[in-house]
GROMACS .gro file of C-alpha atoms in nm:
model
  258
    1MET     CA    1   2.611   7.933   0.392
    2GLY     CA    2   2.283   8.093   0.283
    3SER     CA    3   1.962   8.054   0.481
    4GLU     CA    4   1.906   7.784   0.744
    5ARG     CA    5   1.555   7.692   0.629
    6ILE     CA    6   1.541   7.389   0.402
    7THR     CA    7   1.334   7.458   0.090
    8LEU     CA    8   1.169   7.164  -0.084
    9LEU     CA    9   1.174   7.202  -0.462
   10SER     CA   10   0.875   7.132  -0.687
   11SER     CA   11   0.903   6.882  -0.973
   12ARG     CA   12   0.920   7.179  -1.213
   13GLU     CA   13   1.213   7.327  -1.020
   14ILE     CA   14   1.386   6.988  -1.009
   15ASP     CA   15   1.349   6.967  -1.390
   16LYS     CA   16   1.528   7.304  -1.412
   17MET     CA   17   1.799   7.175  -1.177
   18ARG     CA   18   1.839   6.870  -1.401
   19ARG     CA   19   1.888   7.090  -1.707
   20ALA     CA   20   2.158   7.290  -1.528
   21GLY     CA   21   2.313   6.970  -1.395
   22SER     CA   22   2.325   6.811  -1.737
   23LEU     CA   23   2.505   7.116  -1.877
   24ALA     CA   24   2.755   7.095  -1.589
   25ALA     CA   25   2.824   6.728  -1.673
   26GLN     CA   26   2.869   6.820  -2.041
   27LEU     CA   27   3.115   7.092  -1.942
   28LEU     CA   28   3.330   6.846  -1.743
   29ASN     CA   29   3.329   6.608  -2.038
   30HIS     CA   30   3.430   6.895  -2.267
   31LEU     CA   31   3.724   6.990  -2.041
   32ALA     CA   32   3.846   6.633  -1.980
   33PRO     CA   33   4.068   6.608  -2.294
   34MET     CA   34   4.256   6.923  -2.185
   35VAL     CA   35   4.378   6.750  -1.868
   36LYS     CA   36   4.731   6.656  -1.971
   37PRO     CA   37   5.089   6.755  -1.892
   38GLY     CA   38   5.190   7.104  -2.010
   39VAL     CA   39   4.844   7.263  -1.986
   40SER     CA   40   4.789   7.546  -1.736
   41THR     CA   41   4.489   7.556  -1.506
   42LEU     CA   42   4.414   7.903  -1.651
   43GLU     CA   43   4.377   7.752  -2.001
   44ILE     CA   44   4.120   7.506  -1.864
   45ASN     CA   45   3.937   7.792  -1.688
   46ASP     CA   46   3.929   8.009  -2.000
   47GLU     CA   47   3.794   7.725  -2.213
   48ALA     CA   48   3.526   7.656  -1.948
   49GLU     CA   49   3.418   8.021  -1.950
   50LYS     CA   50   3.406   8.035  -2.331
   51TRP     CA   51   3.204   7.711  -2.350
   52THR     CA   52   2.964   7.818  -2.073
   53GLN     CA   53   2.889   8.150  -2.245
   54ALA     CA   54   2.845   7.974  -2.581
   55HIS     CA   55   2.578   7.755  -2.419
   56GLY     CA   56   2.385   8.054  -2.283
   57ALA     CA   57   2.483   7.990  -1.921
   58VAL     CA   58   2.669   8.187  -1.651
   59SER     CA   59   2.962   8.066  -1.437
   60ALA     CA   60   2.842   8.085  -1.076
   61PRO     CA   61   3.189   8.089  -0.911
   62LEU     CA   62   3.304   8.399  -1.103
   63GLY     CA   63   3.265   8.693  -0.865
   64TYR     CA   64   3.103   8.476  -0.595
   65GLY     CA   65   3.172   8.546  -0.228
   66PRO     CA   66   3.249   8.850  -0.015
   67LYS     CA   67   3.266   9.189  -0.187
   68ASN     CA   68   3.622   9.245  -0.065
   69ASN     CA   69   3.747   8.908  -0.199
   70PRO     CA   70   3.520   8.758  -0.467
   71PHE     CA   71   3.629   8.436  -0.637
   72PRO     CA   72   3.827   8.556  -0.941
   73LYS     CA   73   3.775   8.270  -1.189
   74SER     CA   74   3.496   8.065  -1.352
   75ILE     CA   75   3.582   7.719  -1.215
   76CYS     CA   76   3.784   7.572  -0.929
   77THR     CA   77   4.097   7.370  -1.015
   78SER     CA   78   4.237   7.185  -0.713
   79VAL     CA   79   4.568   7.008  -0.785
   80ASN     CA   80   4.733   6.742  -0.565
   81GLU     CA   81   4.734   6.871  -0.203
   82VAL     CA   82   4.465   7.134  -0.274
   83VAL     CA   83   4.146   7.019  -0.100
   84CYS     CA   84   3.908   7.260  -0.275
   85HIS     CA   85   3.858   7.608  -0.423
   86GLY     CA   86   4.191   7.617  -0.606
   87ILE     CA   87   4.215   7.929  -0.825
   88PRO     CA   88   4.317   7.868  -1.188
   89ASN     CA   89   4.631   8.055  -1.291
   90ALA     CA   90   4.880   8.077  -1.576
   91LYS     CA   91   5.179   7.966  -1.369
   92GLN     CA   92   5.022   7.638  -1.256
   93ILE     CA   93   5.119   7.393  -1.531
   94LEU     CA   94   4.991   7.036  -1.502
   95LYS     CA   95   5.260   6.771  -1.492
   96GLU     CA   96   5.275   6.394  -1.530
   97GLY     CA   97   5.136   6.217  -1.224
   98ASP     CA   98   4.932   6.510  -1.090
   99ILE     CA   99   4.569   6.475  -0.990
  100ILE     CA  100   4.327   6.764  -1.044
  101ASN     CA  101   3.972   6.821  -0.928
  102ILE     CA  102   3.771   7.040  -1.163
  103ASP     CA  103   3.459   7.188  -1.001
  104VAL     CA  104   3.205   7.361  -1.227
  105THR     CA  105   2.873   7.536  -1.158
  106PRO     CA  106   2.696   7.680  -1.461
  107ILE     CA  107   2.372   7.871  -1.395
  108VAL     CA  108   2.096   7.786  -1.643
  109ASP     CA  109   1.765   7.977  -1.619
  110GLY     CA  110   1.861   8.087  -1.268
  111TYR     CA  111   1.937   7.734  -1.137
  112HIS     CA  112   2.279   7.597  -1.042
  113GLY     CA  113   2.432   7.275  -1.178
  114ASP     CA  114   2.711   7.190  -0.933
  115THR     CA  115   2.944   6.895  -0.999
  116SER     CA  116   3.312   6.801  -0.986
  117ARG     CA  117   3.547   6.518  -1.077
  118THR     CA  118   3.909   6.436  -1.002
  119PHE     CA  119   4.115   6.357  -1.311
  120PHE     CA  120   4.456   6.192  -1.355
  121VAL     CA  121   4.724   6.386  -1.542
  122GLY     CA  122   4.904   6.113  -1.731
  123THR     CA  123   4.973   5.804  -1.521
  124PRO     CA  124   4.899   5.832  -1.147
  125SER     CA  125   5.105   5.683  -0.865
  126PRO     CA  126   4.949   5.374  -0.703
  127THR     CA  127   4.859   5.590  -0.399
  128ALA     CA  128   4.692   5.857  -0.613
  129GLN     CA  129   4.504   5.592  -0.811
  130LYS     CA  130   4.372   5.428  -0.494
  131LEU     CA  131   4.278   5.763  -0.335
  132VAL     CA  132   4.081   5.875  -0.640
  133GLU     CA  133   3.904   5.538  -0.678
  134VAL     CA  134   3.810   5.531  -0.308
  135THR     CA  135   3.683   5.892  -0.324
  136LYS     CA  136   3.458   5.810  -0.622
  137GLU     CA  137   3.321   5.508  -0.434
  138CYS     CA  138   3.267   5.730  -0.125
  139LEU     CA  139   3.043   5.955  -0.334
  140GLU     CA  140   2.849   5.655  -0.465
  141ARG     CA  141   2.802   5.516  -0.113
  142GLY     CA  142   2.690   5.856   0.013
  143ILE     CA  143   2.430   5.879  -0.266
  144ALA     CA  144   2.313   5.522  -0.194
  145ALA     CA  145   2.232   5.629   0.165
  146VAL     CA  146   1.977   5.886   0.040
  147LYS     CA  147   1.607   5.803   0.062
  148PRO     CA  148   1.307   5.953   0.240
  149GLY     CA  149   1.315   5.881   0.612
  150ASN     CA  150   1.691   5.834   0.626
  151ARG     CA  151   1.894   6.106   0.798
  152ILE     CA  152   2.178   6.335   0.694
  153GLY     CA  153   2.409   6.145   0.930
  154ASP     CA  154   2.353   5.826   0.727
  155ILE     CA  155   2.525   5.991   0.428
  156GLY     CA  156   2.833   6.097   0.624
  157ALA     CA  157   2.856   5.764   0.808
  158ALA     CA  158   2.859   5.566   0.481
  159ILE     CA  159   3.135   5.788   0.338
  160GLN     CA  160   3.349   5.799   0.653
  161GLU     CA  161   3.332   5.424   0.709
  162TYR     CA  162   3.454   5.342   0.358
  163ALA     CA  163   3.726   5.612   0.348
  164GLU     CA  164   3.872   5.515   0.686
  165ALA     CA  165   3.852   5.141   0.609
  166ASN     CA  166   4.084   5.218   0.316
  167GLY     CA  167   4.332   5.413   0.529
  168PHE     CA  168   4.221   5.761   0.421
  169SER     CA  169   4.054   6.050   0.607
  170VAL     CA  170   3.751   6.272   0.549
  171VAL     CA  171   3.780   6.652   0.537
  172ARG     CA  172   3.554   6.813   0.799
  173ASP     CA  173   3.593   7.184   0.725
  174PHE     CA  174   3.395   7.170   0.398
  175VAL     CA  175   3.059   7.003   0.346
  176GLY     CA  176   2.789   6.945   0.085
  177HIS     CA  177   2.506   7.196   0.073
  178GLY     CA  178   2.156   7.268  -0.044
  179VAL     CA  179   2.148   7.420  -0.391
  180SER     CA  180   1.875   7.561  -0.618
  181HIS     CA  181   1.846   7.917  -0.754
  182ILE     CA  182   2.074   7.989  -0.454
  183PHE     CA  183   2.433   7.855  -0.482
  184HIS     CA  184   2.476   7.754  -0.115
  185THR     CA  185   2.183   7.704   0.119
  186ALA     CA  186   2.054   7.464   0.385
  187PRO     CA  187   2.098   7.181   0.461
  188GLN     CA  188   2.468   7.127   0.523
  189ILE     CA  189   2.577   6.773   0.433
  190PRO     CA  190   2.887   6.661   0.629
  191HIS     CA  191   3.082   6.372   0.477
  192TYR     CA  192   3.144   6.218   0.819
  193GLY     CA  193   2.905   6.143   1.101
  194ARG     CA  194   2.684   5.891   1.274
  195ALA     CA  195   2.406   5.692   1.114
  196GLY     CA  196   2.059   5.782   1.241
  197LYS     CA  197   2.161   6.138   1.337
  198GLY     CA  198   2.078   6.471   1.178
  199LYS     CA  199   1.778   6.603   0.988
  200LYS     CA  200   1.540   6.361   0.819
  201LEU     CA  201   1.551   6.344   0.439
  202LYS     CA  202   1.229   6.441   0.260
  203PRO     CA  203   1.122   6.432  -0.106
  204GLY     CA  204   1.204   6.763  -0.277
  205MET     CA  205   1.529   6.822  -0.087
  206VAL     CA  206   1.809   6.900  -0.332
  207PHE     CA  207   2.172   6.914  -0.223
  208THR     CA  208   2.529   6.829  -0.318
  209ILE     CA  209   2.729   6.538  -0.187
  210GLU     CA  210   3.096   6.617  -0.247
  211PRO     CA  211   3.336   6.416  -0.028
  212MET     CA  212   3.691   6.545  -0.002
  213ILE     CA  213   3.911   6.250   0.096
  214ASN     CA  214   4.274   6.295   0.207
  215GLU     CA  215   4.572   6.064   0.184
  216GLY     CA  216   4.693   6.171   0.531
  217THR     CA  217   4.534   6.388   0.799
  218TRP     CA  218   4.182   6.524   0.746
  219GLU     CA  219   4.297   6.871   0.855
  220ALA     CA  220   4.314   7.153   0.603
  221ILE     CA  221   4.461   7.502   0.613
  222MET     CA  222   4.358   7.812   0.416
  223LEU     CA  223   4.611   7.993   0.197
  224ASP     CA  224   4.652   8.371   0.205
  225ASP     CA  225   4.426   8.416  -0.098
  226GLY     CA  226   4.130   8.343   0.131
  227TRP     CA  227   3.997   8.066  -0.097
  228THR     CA  228   4.245   7.784  -0.153
  229ALA     CA  229   4.234   7.509   0.110
  230VAL     CA  230   4.526   7.263   0.124
  231THR     CA  231   4.598   6.954   0.330
  232LYS     CA  232   4.784   7.039   0.650
  233ASP     CA  233   5.046   6.768   0.585
  234GLY     CA  234   5.091   6.842   0.213
  235LYS     CA  235   4.961   6.500   0.109
  236LEU     CA  236   4.708   6.437  -0.167
  237SER     CA  237   4.337   6.517  -0.159
  238ALA     CA  238   4.066   6.403  -0.403
  239GLN     CA  239   3.700   6.495  -0.450
  240PHE     CA  240   3.393   6.397  -0.651
  241GLU     CA  241   3.061   6.581  -0.643
  242HIS     CA  242   2.706   6.533  -0.766
  243THR     CA  243   2.390   6.734  -0.705
  244ILE     CA  244   2.105   6.501  -0.604
  245ALA     CA  245   1.732   6.521  -0.537
  246VAL     CA  246   1.550   6.316  -0.274
  247THR     CA  247   1.253   6.152  -0.449
  248LYS     CA  248   0.951   5.980  -0.295
  249ASP     CA  249   1.111   5.640  -0.356
  250GLY     CA  250   1.483   5.717  -0.329
  251VAL     CA  251   1.730   5.948  -0.498
  252GLN     CA  252   1.794   6.101  -0.838
  253ILE     CA  253   2.134   6.233  -0.955
  254LEU     CA  254   2.078   6.567  -1.128
  255THR     CA  255   2.432   6.619  -1.263
  256LEU     CA  256   2.436   6.342  -1.523
  257LEU     CA  257   2.451   6.370  -1.901
  258ASP     CA  258   2.106   6.366  -2.061
   0.00000   0.00000   0.00000
């Protein structure tokens, strides 16, 4: 997870983050129409890479990670029980009723725009629909807890309370993170926790909030590829992610369309 020191970004750096974030949001919008039965996750990946290059950006996930096992694709595609970091491949064909999280991070002028959404493939089951809607609301409640003087625990508490009130659970093994010209840095942002605990939020802090909410148990297991995390019980998982900046009077979402 990068360095432990929290770096506060200048307004100029936050403007650069916003440009990268806007491109990330555009990329998700561009990929959205491809999410339908019969399309492979590799096709979505390849279109994302082509589009990213055409817009003068670089895909941060491609080649990211340890030298002996770098991430092999340009985006993460996490289908159904995959919690996060699903690897696009030609054999994984989307089918009616699936849910898929697409996580993109283009680098623009050295800065990372990190965002993800969960999409329905065709018509979702009532359970999948509720899970995805609750997860999106969890992200919104987490963002609403951000303002100077609040604490990191306030974010996780807001998310956990809403998820559990709806009968779902919050993944604990993966957290939000500081992001700038470095992909993953301090602070870590858990999506569970106690209000009033953790580091104090200050203007200039920039980080992701990216709750992963599970239908069943919060526990996840790692597949042999060293990247793909799946729910321990094989039930569904959903995720939404924005990159945000703490401002002097609240919060600004950096991964929105211009």
